[in-house]
mmCIF file of C-alpha atoms (C1' of nucleotides) in Angstrom:
data_model
loop_
_atom_site.group_PDB
_atom_site.id
_atom_site.type_symbol
_atom_site.label_atom_id
_atom_site.label_comp_id
_atom_site.label_asym_id
_atom_site.label_seq_id
_atom_site.Cartn_x
_atom_site.Cartn_y
_atom_site.Cartn_z
ATOM 1 C CA UNK A 1 -87.006 122.127 92.069
ATOM 2 C CA UNK A 2 -88.735 124.919 93.894
ATOM 3 C CA UNK A 3 -92.210 124.051 94.989
ATOM 4 C CA UNK A 4 -94.933 126.619 94.854
ATOM 5 C CA UNK A 5 -96.280 125.753 98.245
ATOM 6 C CA UNK A 6 -95.567 123.949 101.459
ATOM 7 C CA UNK A 7 -97.386 120.685 101.240
ATOM 8 C CA UNK A 8 -96.946 120.041 104.948
ATOM 9 C CA UNK A 9 -99.444 122.779 105.657
ATOM 10 C CA UNK A 10 -102.034 121.098 103.427
ATOM 11 C CA UNK A 11 -101.356 117.820 105.100
ATOM 12 C CA UNK A 12 -101.714 119.020 108.650
ATOM 13 C CA UNK A 13 -104.857 120.967 107.796
ATOM 14 C CA UNK A 14 -106.387 117.932 106.145
ATOM 15 C CA UNK A 15 -105.416 115.742 109.076
ATOM 16 C CA UNK A 16 -106.920 118.187 111.516
ATOM 17 C CA UNK A 17 -110.085 118.295 109.454
ATOM 18 C CA UNK A 18 -110.546 114.555 109.212
ATOM 19 C CA UNK A 19 -109.979 114.107 112.913
ATOM 20 C CA UNK A 20 -112.419 116.860 113.783
ATOM 21 C CA UNK A 21 -115.065 115.511 111.447
ATOM 22 C CA UNK A 22 -114.766 111.967 112.731
ATOM 23 C CA UNK A 23 -115.160 113.161 116.271
ATOM 24 C CA UNK A 24 -118.064 115.411 115.388
ATOM 25 C CA UNK A 25 -119.915 112.877 113.253
ATOM 26 C CA UNK A 26 -119.054 110.016 115.555
ATOM 27 C CA UNK A 27 -117.480 107.900 112.848
ATOM 28 C CA UNK A 28 -114.369 105.851 113.427
ATOM 29 C CA UNK A 29 -111.007 106.714 111.949
ATOM 30 C CA UNK A 30 -109.490 103.294 112.535
ATOM 31 C CA UNK A 31 -105.768 102.580 112.086
ATOM 32 C CA UNK A 32 -106.318 101.119 108.620
ATOM 33 C CA UNK A 33 -108.381 104.096 107.485
ATOM 34 C CA UNK A 34 -105.796 106.419 108.964
ATOM 35 C CA UNK A 35 -103.012 104.579 107.135
ATOM 36 C CA UNK A 36 -104.820 104.675 103.800
ATOM 37 C CA UNK A 37 -105.594 108.359 104.238
ATOM 38 C CA UNK A 38 -101.945 109.029 105.080
ATOM 39 C CA UNK A 39 -100.854 107.331 101.870
ATOM 40 C CA UNK A 40 -103.248 109.406 99.804
ATOM 41 C CA UNK A 41 -102.200 112.538 101.661
ATOM 42 C CA UNK A 42 -98.514 112.120 100.785
ATOM 43 C CA UNK A 43 -98.561 114.443 97.788
ATOM 44 C CA UNK A 44 -100.695 116.387 95.368
ATOM 45 C CA UNK A 45 -100.463 113.570 92.879
ATOM 46 C CA UNK A 46 -103.192 111.026 92.583
ATOM 47 C CA UNK A 47 -102.411 107.580 93.941
ATOM 48 C CA UNK A 48 -103.822 104.261 92.784
ATOM 49 C CA UNK A 49 -105.401 101.671 95.016
ATOM 50 C CA UNK A 50 -102.781 99.046 94.263
ATOM 51 C CA UNK A 51 -99.977 101.495 94.977
ATOM 52 C CA UNK A 52 -101.499 102.091 98.381
ATOM 53 C CA UNK A 53 -101.629 98.316 98.785
ATOM 54 C CA UNK A 54 -97.959 98.060 97.885
ATOM 55 C CA UNK A 55 -96.956 100.842 100.234
ATOM 56 C CA UNK A 56 -98.839 99.310 103.131
ATOM 57 C CA UNK A 57 -97.490 95.814 102.566
ATOM 58 C CA UNK A 58 -94.324 94.271 103.952
ATOM 59 C CA UNK A 59 -92.647 91.113 102.676
ATOM 60 C CA UNK A 60 -94.094 89.253 105.623
ATOM 61 C CA UNK A 61 -97.532 90.785 105.545
ATOM 62 C CA UNK A 62 -99.282 91.533 102.292
ATOM 63 C CA UNK A 63 -102.307 93.761 102.610
ATOM 64 C CA UNK A 64 -105.194 92.510 100.492
ATOM 65 C CA UNK A 65 -107.361 94.527 98.088
ATOM 66 C CA UNK A 66 -110.580 94.579 100.115
ATOM 67 C CA UNK A 67 -108.725 96.104 103.050
ATOM 68 C CA UNK A 68 -107.701 99.091 100.995
ATOM 69 C CA UNK A 69 -110.885 99.387 98.969
ATOM 70 C CA UNK A 70 -112.993 99.360 102.097
ATOM 71 C CA UNK A 71 -110.991 102.155 103.626
ATOM 72 C CA UNK A 72 -111.208 104.070 100.348
ATOM 73 C CA UNK A 73 -114.985 103.635 100.348
ATOM 74 C CA UNK A 74 -115.161 105.047 103.839
ATOM 75 C CA UNK A 75 -112.985 108.031 102.961
ATOM 76 C CA UNK A 76 -114.925 108.728 99.767
ATOM 77 C CA UNK A 77 -118.269 108.448 101.492
ATOM 78 C CA UNK A 78 -117.328 111.095 104.000
ATOM 79 C CA UNK A 79 -115.641 113.345 101.477
ATOM 80 C CA UNK A 80 -112.114 113.051 102.865
ATOM 81 C CA UNK A 81 -110.792 111.961 99.487
ATOM 82 C CA UNK A 82 -111.947 112.181 95.876
ATOM 83 C CA UNK A 83 -111.768 109.591 93.155
ATOM 84 C CA UNK A 84 -110.398 110.743 89.827
ATOM 85 C CA UNK A 85 -112.473 108.687 87.432
ATOM 86 C CA UNK A 86 -110.282 109.314 84.425
ATOM 87 C CA UNK A 87 -107.202 107.983 86.234
ATOM 88 C CA UNK A 88 -108.692 105.349 88.529
ATOM 89 C CA UNK A 89 -106.840 107.086 91.299
ATOM 90 C CA UNK A 90 -107.431 109.041 94.467
ATOM 91 C CA UNK A 91 -106.535 112.387 95.919
ATOM 92 C CA UNK A 92 -107.021 113.857 99.374
ATOM 93 C CA UNK A 93 -109.529 116.650 99.747
ATOM 94 C CA UNK A 94 -107.831 119.775 101.020
ATOM 95 C CA UNK A 95 -110.897 121.975 100.933
ATOM 96 C CA UNK A 96 -113.319 121.662 103.767
ATOM 97 C CA UNK A 97 -116.211 121.882 101.377
ATOM 98 C CA UNK A 98 -119.711 120.782 101.990
ATOM 99 C CA UNK A 99 -120.283 121.726 98.385
ATOM 100 C CA UNK A 100 -120.648 118.844 96.048
ATOM 101 C CA UNK A 101 -119.228 120.687 93.049
ATOM 102 C CA UNK A 102 -115.515 121.008 92.616
ATOM 103 C CA UNK A 103 -113.132 120.951 89.697
ATOM 104 C CA UNK A 104 -109.919 119.008 89.370
ATOM 105 C CA UNK A 105 -107.058 120.383 87.300
ATOM 106 C CA UNK A 106 -104.945 117.398 86.383
ATOM 107 C CA UNK A 107 -101.487 117.914 84.944
ATOM 108 C CA UNK A 108 -100.747 115.063 82.551
ATOM 109 C CA UNK A 109 -97.038 115.935 82.632
ATOM 110 C CA UNK A 110 -96.266 115.774 86.324
ATOM 111 C CA UNK A 111 -99.425 114.201 87.692
ATOM 112 C CA UNK A 112 -100.226 117.027 90.076
ATOM 113 C CA UNK A 113 -103.908 117.501 90.793
ATOM 114 C CA UNK A 114 -105.317 120.772 92.025
ATOM 115 C CA UNK A 115 -108.795 121.003 93.458
ATOM 116 C CA UNK A 116 -110.752 124.143 92.692
ATOM 117 C CA UNK A 117 -114.082 125.405 93.914
ATOM 118 C CA UNK A 118 -115.444 127.811 91.367
ATOM 119 C CA UNK A 119 -118.882 129.189 92.057
ATOM 120 C CA UNK A 120 -119.490 130.350 88.523
ATOM 121 C CA UNK A 121 -118.932 126.856 87.222
ATOM 122 C CA UNK A 122 -121.164 125.369 89.896
ATOM 123 C CA UNK A 123 -123.791 127.883 88.926
ATOM 124 C CA UNK A 124 -123.576 127.113 85.219
ATOM 125 C CA UNK A 125 -123.866 123.401 85.958
ATOM 126 C CA UNK A 126 -127.010 124.130 87.876
ATOM 127 C CA UNK A 127 -128.427 126.222 85.049
ATOM 128 C CA UNK A 128 -127.690 123.583 82.451
ATOM 129 C CA UNK A 129 -129.286 120.902 84.589
ATOM 130 C CA UNK A 130 -132.382 122.994 85.146
ATOM 131 C CA UNK A 131 -132.681 123.788 81.477
ATOM 132 C CA UNK A 132 -132.644 120.065 80.746
ATOM 133 C CA UNK A 133 -134.997 119.181 83.608
ATOM 134 C CA UNK A 134 -132.202 117.122 85.052
ATOM 135 C CA UNK A 135 -131.747 116.638 88.785
ATOM 136 C CA UNK A 136 -128.032 116.981 89.294
ATOM 137 C CA UNK A 137 -126.672 114.802 92.048
ATOM 138 C CA UNK A 138 -123.003 114.249 91.428
ATOM 139 C CA UNK A 139 -121.009 116.405 89.006
ATOM 140 C CA UNK A 140 -117.628 115.141 87.867
ATOM 141 C CA UNK A 141 -115.306 117.764 86.416
ATOM 142 C CA UNK A 142 -111.805 116.613 85.540
ATOM 143 C CA UNK A 143 -109.751 119.004 83.485
ATOM 144 C CA UNK A 144 -106.685 117.465 81.896
ATOM 145 C CA UNK A 145 -103.837 119.564 80.610
ATOM 146 C CA UNK A 146 -100.497 120.987 81.626
ATOM 147 C CA UNK A 147 -99.787 122.962 84.768
ATOM 148 C CA UNK A 148 -97.882 126.229 84.919
ATOM 149 C CA UNK A 149 -94.781 124.621 86.334
ATOM 150 C CA UNK A 150 -94.566 122.046 83.536
ATOM 151 C CA UNK A 151 -95.365 124.619 80.870
ATOM 152 C CA UNK A 152 -92.567 126.802 82.169
ATOM 153 C CA UNK A 153 -89.824 124.339 82.892
ATOM 154 C CA UNK A 154 -90.548 121.682 80.337
ATOM 155 C CA UNK A 155 -89.442 119.070 82.880
ATOM 156 C CA UNK A 156 -91.249 116.467 84.889
ATOM 157 C CA UNK A 157 -91.225 116.835 88.652
ATOM 158 C CA UNK B 1 -143.511 104.323 77.350
ATOM 159 C CA UNK B 2 -143.468 107.394 75.213
ATOM 160 C CA UNK B 3 -140.061 108.426 74.076
ATOM 161 C CA UNK B 4 -139.136 112.072 73.847
ATOM 162 C CA UNK B 5 -137.468 111.704 70.496
ATOM 163 C CA UNK B 6 -136.970 109.464 67.531
ATOM 164 C CA UNK B 7 -133.659 107.789 68.013
ATOM 165 C CA UNK B 8 -133.547 106.616 64.420
ATOM 166 C CA UNK B 9 -132.961 110.178 63.326
ATOM 167 C CA UNK B 10 -129.955 110.452 65.638
ATOM 168 C CA UNK B 11 -128.648 107.182 64.331
ATOM 169 C CA UNK B 12 -128.914 108.020 60.677
ATOM 170 C CA UNK B 13 -127.387 111.449 61.218
ATOM 171 C CA UNK B 14 -124.487 109.956 63.132
ATOM 172 C CA UNK B 15 -124.006 107.292 60.462
ATOM 173 C CA UNK B 16 -124.023 109.889 57.740
ATOM 174 C CA UNK B 17 -121.513 111.954 59.683
ATOM 175 C CA UNK B 18 -119.064 109.137 60.309
ATOM 176 C CA UNK B 19 -119.193 108.049 56.680
ATOM 177 C CA UNK B 20 -118.650 111.571 55.444
ATOM 178 C CA UNK B 21 -115.769 112.174 57.827
ATOM 179 C CA UNK B 22 -114.025 108.952 56.930
ATOM 180 C CA UNK B 23 -114.250 109.750 53.252
ATOM 181 C CA UNK B 24 -113.115 113.313 53.799
ATOM 182 C CA UNK B 25 -110.232 112.476 56.115
ATOM 183 C CA UNK B 26 -109.296 109.385 54.158
ATOM 184 C CA UNK B 27 -109.515 107.057 57.123
ATOM 185 C CA UNK B 28 -110.937 103.575 56.902
ATOM 186 C CA UNK B 29 -114.249 102.599 58.397
ATOM 187 C CA UNK B 30 -113.618 98.873 58.204
ATOM 188 C CA UNK B 31 -116.338 96.274 58.851
ATOM 189 C CA UNK B 32 -115.157 95.751 62.440
ATOM 190 C CA UNK B 33 -115.142 99.460 63.181
ATOM 191 C CA UNK B 34 -118.526 99.809 61.558
ATOM 192 C CA UNK B 35 -119.889 96.945 63.665
ATOM 193 C CA UNK B 36 -118.533 98.386 66.902
ATOM 194 C CA UNK B 37 -119.912 101.800 66.045
ATOM 195 C CA UNK B 38 -123.297 100.262 65.275
ATOM 196 C CA UNK B 39 -123.360 98.585 68.672
ATOM 197 C CA UNK B 40 -122.572 101.849 70.421
ATOM 198 C CA UNK B 41 -125.136 103.667 68.295
ATOM 199 C CA UNK B 42 -127.990 101.371 69.322
ATOM 200 C CA UNK B 43 -129.336 103.627 72.052
ATOM 201 C CA UNK B 44 -128.709 106.678 74.187
ATOM 202 C CA UNK B 45 -127.419 104.478 76.966
ATOM 203 C CA UNK B 46 -123.749 103.920 77.428
ATOM 204 C CA UNK B 47 -122.442 100.511 76.466
ATOM 205 C CA UNK B 48 -119.465 98.678 77.925
ATOM 206 C CA UNK B 49 -116.642 97.171 75.923
ATOM 207 C CA UNK B 50 -117.397 93.638 77.043
ATOM 208 C CA UNK B 51 -121.061 94.029 76.164
ATOM 209 C CA UNK B 52 -120.027 94.993 72.668
ATOM 210 C CA UNK B 53 -117.802 91.898 72.657
ATOM 211 C CA UNK B 54 -120.763 89.756 73.700
ATOM 212 C CA UNK B 55 -123.047 91.247 71.101
ATOM 213 C CA UNK B 56 -120.529 90.709 68.337
ATOM 214 C CA UNK B 57 -119.736 87.139 69.312
ATOM 215 C CA UNK B 58 -121.465 83.996 68.190
ATOM 216 C CA UNK B 59 -121.177 80.568 69.827
ATOM 217 C CA UNK B 60 -118.833 79.526 67.060
ATOM 218 C CA UNK B 61 -116.805 82.685 66.863
ATOM 219 C CA UNK B 62 -115.897 84.607 69.979
ATOM 220 C CA UNK B 63 -114.603 88.096 69.323
ATOM 221 C CA UNK B 64 -111.582 88.880 71.482
ATOM 222 C CA UNK B 65 -110.982 92.001 73.580
ATOM 223 C CA UNK B 66 -108.267 93.614 71.447
ATOM 224 C CA UNK B 67 -110.562 93.531 68.424
ATOM 225 C CA UNK B 68 -113.123 95.654 70.191
ATOM 226 C CA UNK B 69 -110.697 97.877 72.058
ATOM 227 C CA UNK B 70 -108.827 98.709 68.870
ATOM 228 C CA UNK B 71 -111.997 99.730 67.133
ATOM 229 C CA UNK B 72 -112.967 101.786 70.187
ATOM 230 C CA UNK B 73 -109.589 103.509 70.092
ATOM 231 C CA UNK B 74 -110.117 104.402 66.469
ATOM 232 C CA UNK B 75 -113.607 105.757 67.093
ATOM 233 C CA UNK B 76 -112.475 107.752 70.128
ATOM 234 C CA UNK B 77 -109.481 109.172 68.327
ATOM 235 C CA UNK B 78 -111.668 110.590 65.600
ATOM 236 C CA UNK B 79 -114.401 111.788 67.910
ATOM 237 C CA UNK B 80 -117.129 109.437 66.701
ATOM 238 C CA UNK B 81 -117.723 108.156 70.218
ATOM 239 C CA UNK B 82 -116.987 109.370 73.740
ATOM 240 C CA UNK B 83 -115.799 107.423 76.728
ATOM 241 C CA UNK B 84 -117.671 107.968 79.955
ATOM 242 C CA UNK B 85 -114.892 107.664 82.488
ATOM 243 C CA UNK B 86 -117.144 107.288 85.490
ATOM 244 C CA UNK B 87 -118.917 104.302 83.938
ATOM 245 C CA UNK B 88 -116.154 102.714 81.873
ATOM 246 C CA UNK B 89 -118.558 102.837 79.005
ATOM 247 C CA UNK B 90 -119.045 104.442 75.632
ATOM 248 C CA UNK B 91 -121.609 106.559 73.856
ATOM 249 C CA UNK B 92 -121.909 107.667 70.251
ATOM 250 C CA UNK B 93 -121.349 111.318 69.505
ATOM 251 C CA UNK B 94 -124.461 112.823 67.972
ATOM 252 C CA UNK B 95 -123.119 116.344 67.747
ATOM 253 C CA UNK B 96 -120.862 117.137 64.870
ATOM 254 C CA UNK B 97 -118.637 119.147 67.126
ATOM 255 C CA UNK B 98 -115.115 120.121 66.507
ATOM 256 C CA UNK B 99 -115.273 121.588 69.985
ATOM 257 C CA UNK B 100 -113.422 119.674 72.606
ATOM 258 C CA UNK B 101 -115.716 120.737 75.433
ATOM 259 C CA UNK B 102 -119.005 118.989 75.932
ATOM 260 C CA UNK B 103 -121.034 117.932 78.923
ATOM 261 C CA UNK B 104 -122.656 114.587 79.562
ATOM 262 C CA UNK B 105 -125.859 114.365 81.566
ATOM 263 C CA UNK B 106 -126.007 110.829 82.853
ATOM 264 C CA UNK B 107 -129.208 109.485 84.339
ATOM 265 C CA UNK B 108 -128.327 106.987 87.053
ATOM 266 C CA UNK B 109 -131.886 105.635 86.998
ATOM 267 C CA UNK B 110 -132.335 104.673 83.366
ATOM 268 C CA UNK B 111 -128.781 104.989 82.070
ATOM 269 C CA UNK B 112 -129.608 107.514 79.366
ATOM 270 C CA UNK B 113 -126.771 109.873 78.497
ATOM 271 C CA UNK B 114 -127.384 113.219 76.876
ATOM 272 C CA UNK B 115 -124.557 115.181 75.316
ATOM 273 C CA UNK B 116 -124.682 118.938 75.675
ATOM 274 C CA UNK B 117 -122.583 121.697 74.235
ATOM 275 C CA UNK B 118 -122.854 124.705 76.461
ATOM 276 C CA UNK B 119 -120.743 127.670 75.523
ATOM 277 C CA UNK B 120 -120.981 129.339 78.899
ATOM 278 C CA UNK B 121 -119.554 126.279 80.584
ATOM 279 C CA UNK B 122 -116.792 125.994 78.005
ATOM 280 C CA UNK B 123 -116.019 129.628 78.620
ATOM 281 C CA UNK B 124 -115.904 129.279 82.375
ATOM 282 C CA UNK B 125 -113.586 126.282 82.025
ATOM 283 C CA UNK B 126 -111.299 128.429 79.943
ATOM 284 C CA UNK B 127 -111.375 131.243 82.489
ATOM 285 C CA UNK B 128 -110.621 128.920 85.365
ATOM 286 C CA UNK B 129 -107.736 127.361 83.481
ATOM 287 C CA UNK B 130 -106.283 130.751 82.601
ATOM 288 C CA UNK B 131 -106.616 131.954 86.164
ATOM 289 C CA UNK B 132 -104.588 128.940 87.280
ATOM 290 C CA UNK B 133 -102.055 129.199 84.454
ATOM 291 C CA UNK B 134 -103.196 125.814 83.326
ATOM 292 C CA UNK B 135 -103.194 124.751 79.679
ATOM 293 C CA UNK B 136 -106.454 122.936 79.253
ATOM 294 C CA UNK B 137 -106.285 120.079 76.795
ATOM 295 C CA UNK B 138 -109.074 117.664 77.599
ATOM 296 C CA UNK B 139 -111.986 118.608 79.837
ATOM 297 C CA UNK B 140 -114.152 115.815 81.213
ATOM 298 C CA UNK B 141 -117.572 116.845 82.454
ATOM 299 C CA UNK B 142 -119.879 114.058 83.560
ATOM 300 C CA UNK B 143 -122.983 115.117 85.415
ATOM 301 C CA UNK B 144 -124.742 112.326 87.253
ATOM 302 C CA UNK B 145 -128.306 112.610 88.390
ATOM 303 C CA UNK B 146 -131.847 111.832 87.324
ATOM 304 C CA UNK B 147 -133.434 112.726 84.014
ATOM 305 C CA UNK B 148 -136.814 114.359 83.588
ATOM 306 C CA UNK B 149 -138.472 111.169 82.467
ATOM 307 C CA UNK B 150 -137.301 109.222 85.514
ATOM 308 C CA UNK B 151 -138.150 112.067 87.861
ATOM 309 C CA UNK B 152 -141.627 112.189 86.438
ATOM 310 C CA UNK B 153 -142.518 108.562 86.073
ATOM 311 C CA UNK B 154 -140.511 107.032 88.833
ATOM 312 C CA UNK B 155 -139.914 104.027 86.599
ATOM 313 C CA UNK B 156 -136.924 102.682 84.750
ATOM 314 C CA UNK B 157 -137.059 102.670 80.975
ATOM 315 C "C1'" DT C 1 -121.079 91.576 133.330
ATOM 316 C "C1'" DG C 2 -122.006 89.166 129.639
ATOM 317 C "C1'" DA C 3 -125.514 88.478 125.906
ATOM 318 C "C1'" DT C 4 -126.495 90.664 121.748
ATOM 319 C "C1'" DG C 5 -126.201 93.376 117.716
ATOM 320 C "C1'" DT C 6 -123.329 96.202 114.859
ATOM 321 C "C1'" DT C 7 -119.228 97.621 112.652
ATOM 322 C "C1'" DA C 8 -114.766 96.554 110.984
ATOM 323 C "C1'" DT C 9 -111.376 93.380 109.393
ATOM 324 C "C1'" DG C 10 -109.454 88.923 107.496
ATOM 325 C "C1'" DT C 11 -109.406 85.712 103.719
ATOM 326 C "C1'" DT C 12 -110.212 83.373 99.435
ATOM 327 C "C1'" DA C 13 -111.636 83.643 95.159
ATOM 328 C "C1'" DT C 14 -113.046 85.759 91.107
ATOM 329 C "C1'" DA C 15 -115.244 89.429 88.226
ATOM 330 C "C1'" DA C 16 -114.569 93.280 85.178
ATOM 331 C "C1'" DT C 17 -111.690 96.278 82.499
ATOM 332 C "C1'" DA C 18 -107.758 96.825 79.537
ATOM 333 C "C1'" DT C 19 -103.226 96.131 77.201
ATOM 334 C "C1'" DA C 20 -98.655 93.887 75.594
ATOM 335 C "C1'" DA C 21 -96.471 91.371 72.268
ATOM 336 C "C1'" DC C 22 -96.004 89.032 68.309
ATOM 337 C "C1'" DA C 23 -97.958 86.639 64.008
ATOM 338 C "C1'" DT C 24 -100.676 87.099 59.951
ATOM 339 C "C1'" DT C 25 -103.432 89.260 56.609
ATOM 340 C "C1'" DT C 26 -105.047 93.000 53.886
ATOM 341 C "C1'" DG C 27 -104.522 97.232 51.505
ATOM 342 C "C1'" DT C 28 -101.584 100.750 49.158
ATOM 343 C "C1'" DT C 29 -97.847 102.422 46.426
ATOM 344 C "C1'" DT C 30 -94.571 102.115 43.173
ATOM 345 C "C1'" DA D 1 -94.815 91.832 42.029
ATOM 346 C "C1'" DA D 2 -92.017 93.941 45.715
ATOM 347 C "C1'" DA D 3 -92.131 96.572 49.597
ATOM 348 C "C1'" DC D 4 -94.228 99.103 53.099
ATOM 349 C "C1'" DA D 5 -98.066 100.392 56.019
ATOM 350 C "C1'" DA D 6 -102.328 99.502 58.257
ATOM 351 C "C1'" DA D 7 -105.520 96.374 60.255
ATOM 352 C "C1'" DT D 8 -106.665 92.087 62.345
ATOM 353 C "C1'" DG D 9 -105.820 87.563 64.746
ATOM 354 C "C1'" DT D 10 -104.139 85.277 68.806
ATOM 355 C "C1'" DT D 11 -102.258 84.252 73.265
ATOM 356 C "C1'" DA D 12 -101.311 85.754 77.407
ATOM 357 C "C1'" DT D 13 -101.471 88.730 81.153
ATOM 358 C "C1'" DA D 14 -101.853 93.233 83.605
ATOM 359 C "C1'" DT D 15 -104.869 96.245 86.156
ATOM 360 C "C1'" DT D 16 -108.873 97.548 88.769
ATOM 361 C "C1'" DA D 17 -112.526 96.108 91.745
ATOM 362 C "C1'" DT D 18 -115.939 93.221 94.270
ATOM 363 C "C1'" DA D 19 -118.529 88.987 96.171
ATOM 364 C "C1'" DA D 20 -119.027 86.027 99.793
ATOM 365 C "C1'" DC D 21 -118.292 84.263 103.982
ATOM 366 C "C1'" DA D 22 -115.520 83.912 108.490
ATOM 367 C "C1'" DT D 23 -113.760 86.221 112.472
ATOM 368 C "C1'" DA D 24 -112.714 89.920 115.571
ATOM 369 C "C1'" DA D 25 -113.494 94.352 117.922
ATOM 370 C "C1'" DC D 26 -116.592 97.536 119.766
ATOM 371 C "C1'" DA D 27 -120.934 99.268 121.721
ATOM 372 C "C1'" DT D 28 -124.906 99.065 124.654
ATOM 373 C "C1'" DC D 29 -127.829 98.110 127.871
ATOM 374 C "C1'" DA D 30 -130.703 94.586 130.458
#
DNA sequence: TGATGTTATGTTATAATATAACATTTGTTT
DNA sequence: AAACAAATGTTATATTATAACATAACATCA
């Protein structure tokens, strides 16, 4: 199946970004954190914590949940990954956004997740919050549906 | 503490609505489903499945998870309640909306959840989806922050 | 340098959320 | 009443996530 983009470019950009940021902010990208980020970076599909666990484990050496969850917490805290609440899964952040408002398009057919930064939506969220005298701190926007590829081909990738 | 609205009105409206709908659609609001809905209807705070379990149990008769989860599934399916994915919790639907796009304002101080139906936001979601050739089926919009009351009083309700 | 504090990791156990699978009962239709 | 469908009961277990405490690695500066 033809892919609409070269994921290696995303990956190397994201890697560059995380390395830069860690240097700049003087936070430590330890081997475990690196490994967990690499797992999440593999594709544009969301990955679950226990799948990361599995992938990082060998018959001789089973990685334990706190190891992975702690790395995930670190990556989330610094915005290198996002949690998809409706899937209990994680996706790498490919935008270098300082903005705290982004939208996730989640294809329920193939599992692909696409991160969008739409200023109009951010703006409308702000307006709604103001209208309701609500101090918006953390917007979660997860849009489930079917992506173009799956609509077109009718197959799972 | 003064409350900004009379929750009993919400409750009775929602009760009326669910009864009407069940009659109209010829679906059964059994005692268990009624009970679970009542629990969720208690307040404008989200409630968790295991709290419902607790509330429905007596020392002599412990309700078991599938009982509650099945009722929740029924109520979700017919739009009488909503799941808040970022809290793993549930809230009654007080709008009689056929619309599939609503926004939840979630106060992280006091736990109050307010359901909004904002046409501009729905519209922008549609535009974004179209732009990305994405068939939107189920939008999830959960806005975390602090409500007016909590901002003002600095206390938890 | 090595004493000290801080950050990260290891380890064990368990909490919290959710579903599978199969048996039984209740309701509905004819 | 027979037969089917829908709902509930019951047991077990899967999945997701964290608490609590021990140890190791790193940082810093007297």
